[in-house]
CSV table of C-alpha atoms in Angstrom, one decimal:
chain,number,residue,atom,x,y,z
A,147,MET,CA,0.0,0.0,0.0
A,148,SER,CA,1.5,3.4,-1.0
A,149,VAL,CA,1.2,6.5,1.0
A,150,ASP,CA,-1.3,7.9,-1.5
A,151,ASP,CA,-3.7,4.9,-1.1
A,152,LEU,CA,-7.0,5.5,0.7
A,153,THR,CA,-9.1,2.8,2.4
A,154,LEU,CA,-12.9,3.2,2.6
A,155,CYS,CA,-13.9,1.7,6.0
A,156,ILE,CA,-17.5,0.7,6.5
A,157,ASP,CA,-18.8,-0.3,10.0
A,158,CYS,CA,-22.2,-1.9,9.7
A,159,GLY,CA,-24.1,-2.0,13.0
A,160,GLY,CA,-27.6,-3.0,14.1
A,161,GLY,CA,-28.6,0.6,14.5
A,162,GLY,CA,-26.4,2.5,12.2
A,163,ILE,CA,-23.9,2.2,9.3
A,164,LYS,CA,-20.8,4.3,9.5
A,165,ALA,CA,-18.3,5.2,6.8
A,166,SER,CA,-14.9,7.0,6.8
A,167,VAL,CA,-11.9,7.1,4.5
A,168,PHE,CA,-8.4,6.8,6.0
A,169,ASP,CA,-4.9,7.1,4.6
A,170,SER,CA,-2.1,4.5,5.1
A,171,PHE,CA,-1.2,6.1,8.4
A,172,GLY,CA,-4.7,5.8,9.8
A,173,ASN,CA,-5.5,9.5,9.4
A,174,ARG,CA,-9.0,10.3,8.3
A,175,SER,CA,-9.4,11.8,4.8
A,176,GLY,CA,-12.8,13.4,4.6
A,177,PRO,CA,-15.8,13.4,6.9
A,178,ALA,CA,-17.1,10.6,9.2
A,179,LEU,CA,-20.6,9.6,8.0
A,180,ARG,CA,-23.4,7.7,9.6
A,181,THR,CA,-26.8,6.7,8.4
A,182,PRO,CA,-29.5,4.7,10.3
A,183,THR,CA,-29.6,1.0,9.4
A,184,PRO,CA,-32.7,0.5,7.3
A,185,TYR,CA,-35.1,-2.5,7.9
A,186,PRO,CA,-36.0,-4.8,6.5
A,187,LEU,CA,-32.5,-5.1,5.0
A,188,PRO,CA,-31.9,-7.5,2.0
A,189,PRO,CA,-28.3,-7.8,0.8
A,190,SER,CA,-28.9,-5.6,-2.2
A,191,LEU,CA,-30.1,-2.7,0.0
A,192,LEU,CA,-27.0,-2.9,2.2
A,193,VAL,CA,-24.8,-2.8,-0.9
A,194,GLU,CA,-26.8,0.3,-2.1
A,195,VAL,CA,-26.3,2.0,1.3
A,196,ILE,CA,-22.6,1.4,1.2
A,197,CYS,CA,-22.4,2.8,-2.4
A,198,ASP,CA,-24.4,5.9,-1.3
A,199,LEU,CA,-21.9,6.5,1.5
A,200,ALA,CA,-18.9,6.0,-0.7
A,201,GLU,CA,-20.2,8.6,-3.2
A,202,GLN,CA,-20.0,11.2,-0.4
A,203,LEU,CA,-16.4,10.4,0.4
A,204,PRO,CA,-13.0,10.8,-1.4
A,205,SER,CA,-12.3,8.1,-3.9
A,206,SER,CA,-10.6,5.1,-2.4
A,207,THR,CA,-8.3,2.3,-3.7
A,208,ARG,CA,-9.8,-0.4,-1.5
A,209,CYS,CA,-12.7,-1.0,1.0
A,210,THR,CA,-13.1,-2.8,4.3
A,211,VAL,CA,-16.6,-3.8,5.4
A,212,GLY,CA,-17.2,-4.9,9.0
A,213,MET,CA,-20.6,-6.5,9.7
A,214,PRO,CA,-22.2,-8.5,12.5
A,215,GLY,CA,-22.3,-12.3,12.3
A,216,MET,CA,-20.3,-15.2,11.0
A,217,ILE,CA,-18.3,-14.2,7.9
A,218,ARG,CA,-16.1,-16.6,6.0
A,219,HIS,CA,-14.0,-15.7,3.0
A,220,GLY,CA,-16.3,-12.7,2.4
A,221,ARG,CA,-19.5,-14.7,2.5
A,222,VAL,CA,-22.2,-14.2,5.1
A,223,ILE,CA,-22.7,-17.5,6.9
A,224,ALA,CA,-25.2,-16.0,9.4
A,225,THR,CA,-26.0,-12.5,10.6
A,226,PRO,CA,-28.3,-11.8,13.6
A,227,HIS,CA,-29.9,-8.4,12.8
A,228,TYR,CA,-30.3,-8.0,9.1
A,229,ILE,CA,-32.6,-11.0,8.8
A,230,THR,CA,-35.3,-9.3,10.9
A,231,LYS,CA,-38.3,-7.2,10.0
A,232,ASP,CA,-37.7,-4.1,12.1
A,233,GLY,CA,-34.2,-4.5,13.5
A,234,PRO,CA,-32.7,-6.2,16.5
A,235,ARG,CA,-35.1,-8.4,18.6
A,236,SER,CA,-37.9,-8.1,16.0
A,237,LYS,CA,-39.4,-10.9,13.9
A,238,VAL,CA,-37.0,-13.0,11.8
A,239,LEU,CA,-38.2,-13.1,8.2
A,240,PRO,CA,-37.5,-16.5,6.7
A,241,ASP,CA,-37.2,-15.2,3.1
A,242,LEU,CA,-34.7,-12.6,4.2
A,243,LYS,CA,-32.7,-15.1,6.2
A,244,GLU,CA,-32.4,-17.2,3.1
A,245,MET,CA,-31.3,-14.2,1.0
A,246,TRP,CA,-28.4,-13.6,3.4
A,247,ARG,CA,-27.4,-17.3,3.7
A,248,SER,CA,-24.0,-17.7,2.0
A,249,PHE,CA,-24.3,-14.3,0.3
A,250,ASP,CA,-21.0,-13.2,-1.3
A,251,MET,CA,-20.8,-9.8,0.3
A,252,ARG,CA,-17.2,-9.2,-0.8
A,253,ARG,CA,-18.0,-9.8,-4.5
A,254,ALA,CA,-21.2,-7.8,-4.4
A,255,VAL,CA,-19.5,-4.7,-2.9
A,256,SER,CA,-16.4,-5.1,-5.0
A,257,ASP,CA,-18.5,-5.3,-8.2
A,258,ALA,CA,-20.4,-2.2,-7.1
A,259,LEU,CA,-17.4,-0.1,-6.1
A,260,GLN,CA,-14.9,-1.5,-8.6
A,261,ILE,CA,-12.2,-1.8,-6.0
A,262,PRO,CA,-10.8,-4.6,-3.9
A,263,VAL,CA,-12.9,-5.3,-0.9
A,264,LEU,CA,-12.3,-7.1,2.4
A,265,VAL,CA,-15.4,-8.3,4.4
A,266,LEU,CA,-14.9,-9.4,8.0
A,267,ASN,CA,-16.9,-9.6,11.2
A,268,ASP,CA,-17.1,-6.1,12.7
A,269,ALA,CA,-15.3,-7.1,15.9
A,270,GLU,CA,-12.4,-8.5,13.8
A,271,VAL,CA,-12.1,-5.1,12.2
A,272,ALA,CA,-12.2,-3.3,15.5
A,273,GLY,CA,-9.6,-5.7,16.9
A,274,ALA,CA,-7.3,-5.1,14.0
A,275,GLY,CA,-7.2,-1.4,15.0
A,276,VAL,CA,-6.1,-2.0,18.6
A,277,ILE,CA,-4.0,-5.2,18.9
A,278,THR,CA,-0.2,-5.1,19.5
A,279,GLY,CA,0.5,-8.5,18.0
A,280,ALA,CA,1.9,-9.9,21.3
A,281,GLY,CA,0.3,-13.0,22.8
A,282,LEU,CA,-3.3,-14.0,22.7
A,283,GLU,CA,-5.4,-10.9,22.4
A,284,MET,CA,-9.2,-10.9,22.4
A,285,ILE,CA,-11.7,-8.1,21.8
A,286,ILE,CA,-15.3,-8.0,22.9
A,287,THR,CA,-17.4,-5.2,21.5
A,288,LEU,CA,-20.4,-3.9,23.3
A,289,GLY,CA,-23.2,-2.3,21.3
A,290,THR,CA,-26.5,-3.6,19.9
A,291,GLY,CA,-25.2,-7.0,21.0
A,292,LEU,CA,-21.8,-8.6,21.7
A,293,GLY,CA,-19.0,-9.0,19.2
A,294,ASN,CA,-15.8,-10.8,19.6
A,295,ALA,CA,-12.5,-11.7,17.8
A,296,ILE,CA,-9.2,-13.4,18.8
A,297,PHE,CA,-5.7,-12.7,17.6
A,298,ASP,CA,-2.8,-15.0,18.5
A,299,ASN,CA,0.5,-13.2,18.1
A,300,GLY,CA,-1.1,-11.0,15.5
A,301,VAL,CA,-2.8,-13.8,13.6
A,302,LEU,CA,-6.5,-13.7,13.3
A,303,ALA,CA,-8.1,-16.9,14.6
A,304,PRO,CA,-11.1,-18.5,13.0
A,305,HIS,CA,-14.2,-16.7,14.2
A,306,GLN,CA,-16.4,-18.0,17.0
A,307,GLU,CA,-19.8,-16.3,17.3
A,308,VAL,CA,-19.9,-16.0,21.1
A,309,SER,CA,-22.9,-13.7,21.0
A,310,GLN,CA,-25.2,-16.6,20.1
A,311,GLY,CA,-24.0,-18.8,23.0
A,312,PHE,CA,-26.2,-19.1,26.1
A,313,VAL,CA,-25.1,-17.4,29.3
A,314,ARG,CA,-27.9,-17.4,31.9
A,315,TRP,CA,-31.6,-18.2,32.1
A,316,GLY,CA,-31.6,-19.4,28.5
A,317,LEU,CA,-30.5,-15.9,27.3
A,318,THR,CA,-27.8,-15.5,24.7
A,319,TYR,CA,-24.9,-13.0,25.3
A,320,ASP,CA,-26.7,-10.7,22.9
A,321,ASP,CA,-29.8,-10.9,25.0
A,322,TYR,CA,-27.9,-10.6,28.3
A,323,ILE,CA,-25.7,-7.5,27.7
A,324,GLY,CA,-27.1,-6.0,24.5
A,325,GLU,CA,-28.1,-2.3,24.3
A,326,HIS,CA,-31.8,-3.1,25.1
A,327,GLU,CA,-30.7,-4.5,28.5
A,328,ARG,CA,-28.4,-1.6,29.2
A,329,LEU,CA,-31.4,0.8,28.6
A,330,ARG,CA,-33.6,-1.3,30.8
A,331,LEU,CA,-31.2,-1.9,33.7
A,332,GLY,CA,-29.2,1.3,33.8
A,333,ASP,CA,-25.4,1.5,33.5
A,334,ALA,CA,-24.5,0.2,37.0
A,335,HIS,CA,-26.6,-3.0,36.9
A,336,TRP,CA,-25.6,-3.6,33.2
A,337,SER,CA,-21.9,-3.1,34.1
A,338,ARG,CA,-22.2,-5.9,36.7
A,339,ARG,CA,-23.5,-8.2,34.0
A,340,VAL,CA,-20.6,-7.2,31.7
A,341,ARG,CA,-18.2,-8.1,34.6
A,342,ARG,CA,-20.0,-11.4,35.1
A,343,VAL,CA,-19.5,-12.2,31.4
A,344,VAL,CA,-15.8,-11.3,31.5
A,345,GLU,CA,-15.3,-13.5,34.5
A,346,GLY,CA,-17.1,-16.4,32.8
A,347,LEU,CA,-15.2,-16.1,29.5
A,348,ARG,CA,-11.7,-15.7,31.1
A,349,PRO,CA,-11.2,-19.4,31.9
A,350,VAL,CA,-12.5,-20.3,28.4
A,351,PHE,CA,-10.0,-18.2,26.4
A,352,LEU,CA,-7.2,-17.4,28.9
A,353,TRP,CA,-6.3,-14.2,27.0
A,354,ASP,CA,-3.1,-12.3,27.7
A,355,ARG,CA,-5.0,-9.0,27.0
A,356,LEU,CA,-8.8,-8.4,26.6
A,357,TYR,CA,-10.0,-5.2,24.9
A,358,LEU,CA,-13.5,-4.0,25.5
A,359,GLY,CA,-14.7,-1.8,22.6
A,360,GLY,CA,-17.9,-0.8,20.9
A,361,GLY,CA,-20.1,2.1,21.6
A,362,ASN,CA,-21.1,0.9,25.1
A,363,SER,CA,-17.6,0.1,26.5
A,364,GLN,CA,-17.3,3.6,27.7
A,365,ARG,CA,-20.4,3.1,29.8
A,366,ILE,CA,-18.9,0.5,32.1
A,367,THR,CA,-18.8,2.0,35.6
A,368,LEU,CA,-15.4,2.5,37.1
A,369,PRO,CA,-16.1,0.2,40.2
A,370,ASN,CA,-17.0,-2.7,37.9
A,371,LEU,CA,-14.1,-2.0,35.6
A,372,ALA,CA,-11.7,-2.0,38.5
A,373,LYS,CA,-12.8,-5.5,39.6
A,374,MET,CA,-12.3,-7.0,36.1
A,375,GLY,CA,-8.5,-7.2,36.3
A,376,ASP,CA,-5.4,-5.4,35.0
A,377,ASP,CA,-5.4,-7.3,31.8
A,378,ILE,CA,-8.5,-5.4,30.5
A,379,THR,CA,-8.2,-2.4,28.3
A,380,ILE,CA,-11.1,-0.1,27.2
A,381,VAL,CA,-10.7,1.0,23.6
A,382,PRO,CA,-12.5,3.8,21.6
A,383,ASN,CA,-15.4,2.9,19.4
A,384,GLN,CA,-13.5,4.5,16.5
A,385,ALA,CA,-11.5,1.3,16.2
A,386,GLY,CA,-14.4,-0.1,14.2
A,387,THR,CA,-13.7,2.3,11.4
A,388,PHE,CA,-9.9,2.9,11.4
A,389,GLY,CA,-9.3,-0.7,12.1
A,390,GLY,CA,-10.3,-1.2,8.5
A,391,VAL,CA,-6.9,0.0,7.4
A,392,ARG,CA,-4.9,-2.4,9.5
A,393,ALA,CA,-7.3,-5.3,8.8
A,394,TRP,CA,-5.6,-5.8,5.4
A,395,GLU,CA,-2.5,-6.9,7.3
A,396,TYR,CA,-4.5,-9.9,8.5
A,397,ALA,CA,-6.4,-10.6,5.3
A,398,SER,CA,-4.3,-13.6,4.5
A,399,THR,CA,-5.4,-15.3,7.7
A,400,ALA,CA,-9.0,-14.4,7.4
A,401,ASP,CA,-9.6,-14.6,3.7
């Protein structure tokens, strides 16, 4: 990548889709854009939204798309929000679920933008923006739901969709510490749940460093954060966009 190359970074969330362009040093070139995620959301509409955002930004030589769910080699194996009628926690539409199954998002966006495209899970993109490359590093993103990614000495590990696992009372991690529960419980009670999740996942992954990112990581109360351990680092939500530049360093392990 030359110093003149620009990366279009798209962060697709359950509530909003963000776009920015960064140079090879991670400096933003142009405005940071955000548009609400439309529902219902077939693949063709998401590609259209990405193209609309790209038209408002400087021309780029490549594009990184981070989106929720299980992504393999640019294909959507499963995605939790975009298969619903009205967004997270609303009715799943079977026809929409089938549209997304094995959809080649990388090819669709690349054909539309006419540039190389990398499509990863959104937490993998965020992790690429913060890891040091030393030891086993895990990132958990806290937003609409829970995202996660693991890097071992800078190598992206095969994705595990922790968000769909069950944690308590038959609830998935998305159900247990998603945005809807934060709003219902308040930050203090919700933060205790986050701490409980971290304590439960620690013996499973035995990370050297855990990063907590996403829009809600800043809402974890200090008393609960202090009890989580000194191997925990809070990272800014912007990692989800500028991580799109560094994500190309790990493309060979994820693609």
